[in-house]
XYZ file of C-alpha atoms in Angstrom:
356
model
C 16.728 -78.179 38.920
C 16.461 -80.714 36.500
C 12.549 -80.740 36.845
C 10.421 -81.642 34.038
C 9.167 -77.875 34.157
C 11.973 -76.560 34.317
C 13.075 -78.599 31.078
C 10.207 -77.565 29.037
C 10.673 -73.451 29.588
C 14.661 -74.289 27.850
C 14.586 -73.592 23.903
C 15.150 -77.233 22.142
C 17.754 -74.685 20.521
C 19.204 -74.221 23.661
C 20.077 -77.339 24.871
C 21.226 -78.297 21.092
C 23.759 -75.804 21.568
C 24.670 -76.522 25.006
C 25.521 -80.256 23.589
C 27.175 -79.173 21.205
C 29.890 -77.073 23.367
C 30.064 -80.212 25.359
C 30.777 -82.841 22.722
C 32.620 -80.271 20.668
C 35.133 -79.322 23.274
C 34.503 -75.422 22.959
C 32.194 -72.880 21.410
C 34.316 -72.091 18.141
C 34.050 -75.876 17.183
C 30.335 -75.973 18.324
C 29.453 -72.878 16.190
C 30.822 -74.499 13.191
C 29.134 -77.605 13.354
C 26.146 -75.722 14.420
C 26.307 -73.606 11.875
C 25.558 -70.921 13.195
C 27.539 -67.595 14.595
C 30.168 -67.995 17.654
C 28.735 -64.663 19.774
C 25.092 -66.712 19.320
C 25.819 -69.595 20.678
C 27.458 -68.336 22.941
C 24.628 -66.035 24.328
C 22.486 -68.879 23.729
C 24.289 -71.142 25.867
C 24.503 -68.327 29.296
C 20.866 -68.258 28.753
C 20.374 -71.288 29.194
C 22.801 -71.090 31.936
C 20.525 -68.198 34.102
C 17.891 -70.445 33.441
C 18.942 -73.285 35.249
C 21.065 -70.730 38.328
C 24.241 -72.794 37.800
C 26.994 -72.170 35.827
C 27.847 -75.211 33.357
C 31.053 -74.877 31.555
C 34.474 -73.970 33.347
C 35.617 -71.560 30.578
C 39.143 -70.471 32.480
C 41.528 -72.631 30.757
C 41.944 -72.554 27.223
C 39.213 -75.856 27.065
C 36.115 -75.393 27.986
C 35.027 -78.045 30.416
C 31.733 -78.899 31.678
C 30.861 -78.084 35.630
C 29.419 -80.520 38.362
C 26.084 -79.223 37.237
C 26.935 -79.690 33.487
C 27.866 -83.236 33.845
C 24.670 -84.049 35.845
C 22.549 -81.659 32.683
C 24.032 -83.446 29.770
C 22.138 -86.855 29.725
C 19.282 -84.929 30.112
C 19.350 -82.201 27.204
C 20.560 -85.779 25.398
C 16.725 -87.548 26.513
C 14.974 -84.486 25.888
C 16.470 -83.730 22.680
C 15.588 -87.498 21.566
C 12.291 -87.296 23.519
C 11.280 -84.450 21.105
C 12.664 -85.820 17.546
C 11.139 -89.777 18.487
C 7.578 -87.657 19.498
C 7.756 -85.990 16.193
C 8.851 -89.486 14.193
C 5.605 -91.446 15.469
C 3.876 -88.865 14.673
C 4.946 -89.087 10.987
C 4.938 -93.045 11.202
C 0.872 -92.327 10.931
C 1.691 -91.026 7.242
C 4.336 -93.485 6.167
C 7.284 -90.845 6.949
C 10.307 -91.169 8.599
C 12.217 -88.170 10.067
C 14.854 -87.499 12.388
C 19.143 -86.865 12.569
C 21.391 -90.209 12.759
C 24.888 -89.248 13.876
C 26.726 -91.708 12.438
C 30.519 -92.653 13.576
C 33.397 -93.520 11.435
C 36.892 -94.911 11.859
C 39.332 -92.103 10.841
C 40.845 -92.909 7.795
C 38.080 -95.436 6.857
C 37.706 -95.797 2.953
C 34.129 -94.462 2.456
C 32.976 -96.928 -0.409
C 30.055 -98.762 0.933
C 29.497 -96.238 3.473
C 29.081 -93.411 1.084
C 26.494 -96.000 -0.758
C 24.676 -97.309 1.832
C 23.627 -93.951 3.101
C 22.532 -92.967 -0.341
C 20.666 -95.469 -0.520
C 19.037 -94.418 3.315
C 18.506 -91.095 2.059
C 16.940 -92.223 -1.071
C 14.473 -93.905 0.701
C 14.081 -91.408 3.556
C 14.899 -88.300 2.640
C 13.600 -87.039 5.627
C 16.163 -87.858 8.247
C 19.446 -85.719 8.127
C 22.678 -87.703 8.485
C 25.558 -86.683 10.550
C 28.570 -87.977 10.069
C 31.354 -87.914 12.764
C 35.316 -89.817 12.232
C 37.084 -90.428 15.238
C 39.412 -93.605 17.087
C 37.401 -96.600 18.482
C 38.010 -95.785 21.770
C 36.330 -92.497 21.401
C 33.024 -93.831 19.307
C 32.824 -96.476 21.093
C 32.136 -93.936 24.020
C 29.835 -91.458 22.068
C 27.735 -94.582 21.564
C 27.550 -95.271 25.265
C 26.724 -91.547 25.790
C 24.161 -91.257 23.264
C 26.270 -88.821 21.099
C 26.528 -91.356 18.751
C 23.733 -93.401 16.737
C 25.609 -96.077 15.362
C 28.830 -96.397 14.326
C 32.105 -99.144 12.133
C 34.227 -99.320 15.531
C 37.058 -101.870 15.436
C 37.163 -104.338 18.448
C 39.592 -106.835 19.865
C 36.975 -108.922 21.550
C 33.167 -108.196 22.346
C 31.677 -104.649 22.481
C 30.845 -102.867 26.231
C 27.804 -103.709 27.840
C 24.497 -101.380 26.856
C 25.806 -101.996 22.895
C 24.738 -104.043 20.242
C 27.248 -105.310 17.144
C 27.497 -107.657 14.207
C 30.416 -108.192 12.621
C 31.187 -106.567 9.100
C 35.167 -108.275 8.415
C 37.904 -110.135 10.841
C 41.074 -110.849 9.555
C 44.312 -111.879 11.655
C 47.624 -109.350 11.555
C 50.508 -110.072 10.777
C 54.258 -108.739 11.124
C 56.006 -106.812 7.896
C 59.531 -106.019 8.680
C 62.139 -105.025 5.908
C 63.870 -107.527 3.924
C 67.653 -108.043 5.594
C 65.606 -108.574 8.523
C 65.976 -112.135 10.199
C 62.714 -112.393 10.828
C 61.189 -112.039 8.225
C 63.269 -115.652 7.415
C 60.403 -117.599 9.220
C 56.833 -118.119 7.860
C 55.124 -117.865 11.626
C 56.174 -117.032 14.281
C 55.202 -117.404 17.855
C 53.612 -113.922 19.345
C 56.847 -114.293 22.518
C 58.785 -113.352 19.377
C 58.224 -110.052 18.888
C 58.879 -109.574 22.865
C 62.532 -107.506 22.302
C 61.292 -106.038 19.388
C 60.132 -102.652 18.875
C 57.073 -102.448 17.451
C 54.837 -100.110 14.781
C 51.017 -100.478 14.815
C 48.045 -97.815 15.185
C 48.020 -95.285 17.703
C 45.752 -96.264 20.966
C 42.566 -96.357 21.168
C 42.513 -98.296 17.582
C 41.090 -101.948 17.173
C 44.295 -102.749 16.144
C 46.244 -101.663 19.280
C 44.154 -103.621 21.228
C 44.518 -106.383 19.208
C 48.333 -106.109 19.424
C 47.889 -105.259 23.240
C 45.883 -108.573 24.054
C 48.069 -111.337 21.881
C 51.500 -109.564 23.871
C 49.591 -109.673 27.053
C 48.306 -113.212 26.616
C 52.387 -114.125 25.453
C 53.462 -112.222 29.215
C 54.843 -109.637 27.545
C 53.416 -105.655 26.993
C 54.460 -104.878 23.481
C 57.177 -102.166 22.970
C 55.778 -100.166 20.397
C 58.278 -97.599 19.193
C 56.288 -96.558 16.333
C 52.766 -95.797 15.515
C 50.482 -94.138 12.617
C 47.170 -93.424 11.787
C 47.182 -95.804 8.562
C 48.857 -99.156 8.765
C 50.969 -98.842 5.353
C 52.895 -95.918 6.721
C 53.586 -98.227 9.601
C 54.589 -100.489 6.916
C 56.503 -97.969 5.482
C 58.589 -97.250 8.308
C 59.383 -100.624 8.823
C 60.637 -101.291 5.771
C 63.360 -98.551 5.897
C 64.148 -100.573 9.117
C 62.560 -99.087 12.447
C 60.619 -102.544 13.437
C 58.270 -104.669 13.484
C 54.839 -103.760 11.442
C 51.900 -105.187 12.841
C 49.112 -104.320 10.506
C 45.886 -106.345 9.309
C 46.750 -109.540 7.220
C 45.550 -107.931 3.775
C 47.718 -104.841 4.458
C 50.923 -107.280 4.654
C 49.586 -109.494 1.192
C 49.334 -106.129 -0.504
C 53.096 -104.951 1.121
C 54.312 -108.510 -0.215
C 52.841 -107.852 -3.270
C 50.236 -110.439 -3.033
C 52.189 -113.263 -3.279
C 53.014 -113.228 1.033
C 52.075 -115.755 3.310
C 49.624 -114.469 5.671
C 47.824 -117.205 7.179
C 46.734 -117.913 10.725
C 47.681 -121.143 11.357
C 47.247 -123.864 14.216
C 44.281 -124.457 16.512
C 44.321 -120.973 16.888
C 43.540 -119.768 12.829
C 40.679 -117.759 12.089
C 41.237 -118.423 8.441
C 43.939 -118.629 5.563
C 44.892 -115.364 4.161
C 47.478 -115.438 1.544
C 47.450 -113.764 -1.892
C 44.275 -112.791 -2.984
C 42.800 -114.282 0.378
C 44.253 -112.045 2.223
C 42.270 -108.939 0.143
C 39.226 -111.241 0.099
C 39.249 -111.127 4.411
C 39.687 -107.425 3.907
C 36.684 -107.141 1.350
C 34.280 -108.994 3.807
C 32.847 -105.069 3.388
C 33.206 -104.777 -0.190
C 35.027 -101.685 -1.695
C 37.139 -101.626 1.664
C 39.964 -103.383 1.141
C 42.162 -103.633 4.562
C 39.769 -101.941 6.740
C 40.793 -103.125 10.104
C 40.696 -100.439 12.815
C 40.566 -97.806 11.123
C 43.034 -98.566 8.228
C 42.472 -96.758 4.781
C 42.607 -99.577 1.713
C 46.149 -101.689 0.975
C 47.395 -98.442 0.031
C 50.212 -97.652 -2.569
C 53.145 -96.682 0.329
C 52.734 -100.858 1.026
C 52.479 -101.634 -2.529
C 55.763 -99.615 -3.231
C 57.534 -101.172 -0.154
C 56.753 -104.428 -1.838
C 57.296 -103.998 -5.237
C 61.044 -103.668 -4.367
C 61.103 -106.642 -2.231
C 61.340 -104.208 0.415
C 59.356 -106.488 3.025
C 59.003 -109.821 3.963
C 55.496 -111.398 5.894
C 55.518 -113.099 8.777
C 52.301 -114.992 10.711
C 51.732 -114.573 14.228
C 50.589 -117.516 15.967
C 49.786 -118.073 19.548
C 47.884 -116.361 20.035
C 46.799 -115.479 16.278
C 45.982 -111.180 16.567
C 42.710 -110.805 15.199
C 41.651 -107.421 13.911
C 37.681 -107.081 13.674
C 35.536 -104.201 12.443
C 31.627 -104.413 13.657
C 28.857 -101.931 13.383
C 27.923 -101.111 16.395
C 24.572 -99.465 18.612
C 22.869 -99.042 21.950
C 20.694 -102.025 22.747
C 17.462 -101.821 24.387
C 15.304 -99.182 23.419
C 18.328 -96.655 22.950
C 18.166 -95.806 19.543
C 15.800 -94.225 17.782
C 13.592 -95.069 14.408
C 15.549 -93.645 12.193
C 18.860 -95.124 13.375
C 17.377 -98.337 13.388
C 16.335 -98.161 9.870
C 19.572 -97.643 9.170
C 21.177 -100.035 11.225
C 18.730 -103.035 9.351
C 19.759 -101.206 6.334
C 23.328 -101.560 7.021
C 22.679 -105.188 8.051
C 20.697 -105.778 5.027
C 23.160 -104.254 2.388
C 26.879 -105.980 4.412
C 25.586 -108.259 6.307
C 23.461 -109.888 4.484
C 25.546 -111.059 1.657
């Protein structure tokens, strides 16, 4: 069914539509992504199914799902598209022209400052390359990288990236606890992670690097975190902690901003990552210029956290034994899994951010 001769008979557009429906989970979203009418994309996918003699999607539920045949066919469809693009790029390279399409993943709610600048520079240098942006959580972006749906992505991780991916660290900083001023925990400059065992915690949702870092640290201390509230923005989590809902666990820079820039937000002891108090905390987050507080999909140290700090509503406490660490990396597929245009983009980002 999946022989090369049969693939030659299929139009590349059919394969692109099939991939879009598979990745978007529905024909309406796929049509919006491809900028075509839904009936047109549905007709092309059905034509592809007739040529294959197999149903590629289960349309019986509210959400379209791949059938077993669709699951098997998807990597071949992606490979066919990549091969076609690479062939065009190879020919264009003879004249020094770079073409193709690069899909860039970015964390939900990440500030776009440096990303926009670097993409603009890349586009100016290589106008023949189409750039597509996709926002999601770190876990989903990593899965998309491994599946070939995303070429390069900004992701937050608690440790190393999975096998099959390569990465470079963009920024790294410790996580801290933020509590409302009346909370007894706020009377300490630092506490062991084990002090959070019986506390209601606030953090980013499952699937983010911040959440993974918290769970890893708590696991090392012998317990599972009791997360009672969560939000996609750490500044919102801080505001909820200031209102007395529990203990927020956020990047040091966000904690420093919440306390008005003067809170202690450093890691100490043999596990220390680095000091990050006051302005240094902002510096820890701004290792990637223009993205203060960017860890695990966070926005910059925003007004919600700053408002809480200006009123003296919060206290920031360092966490030790172990020190939870949030890390944002640029990740891409290793080996031969990256096309020429994506490789050039990776080098552009590395030179623009990491090389500073």
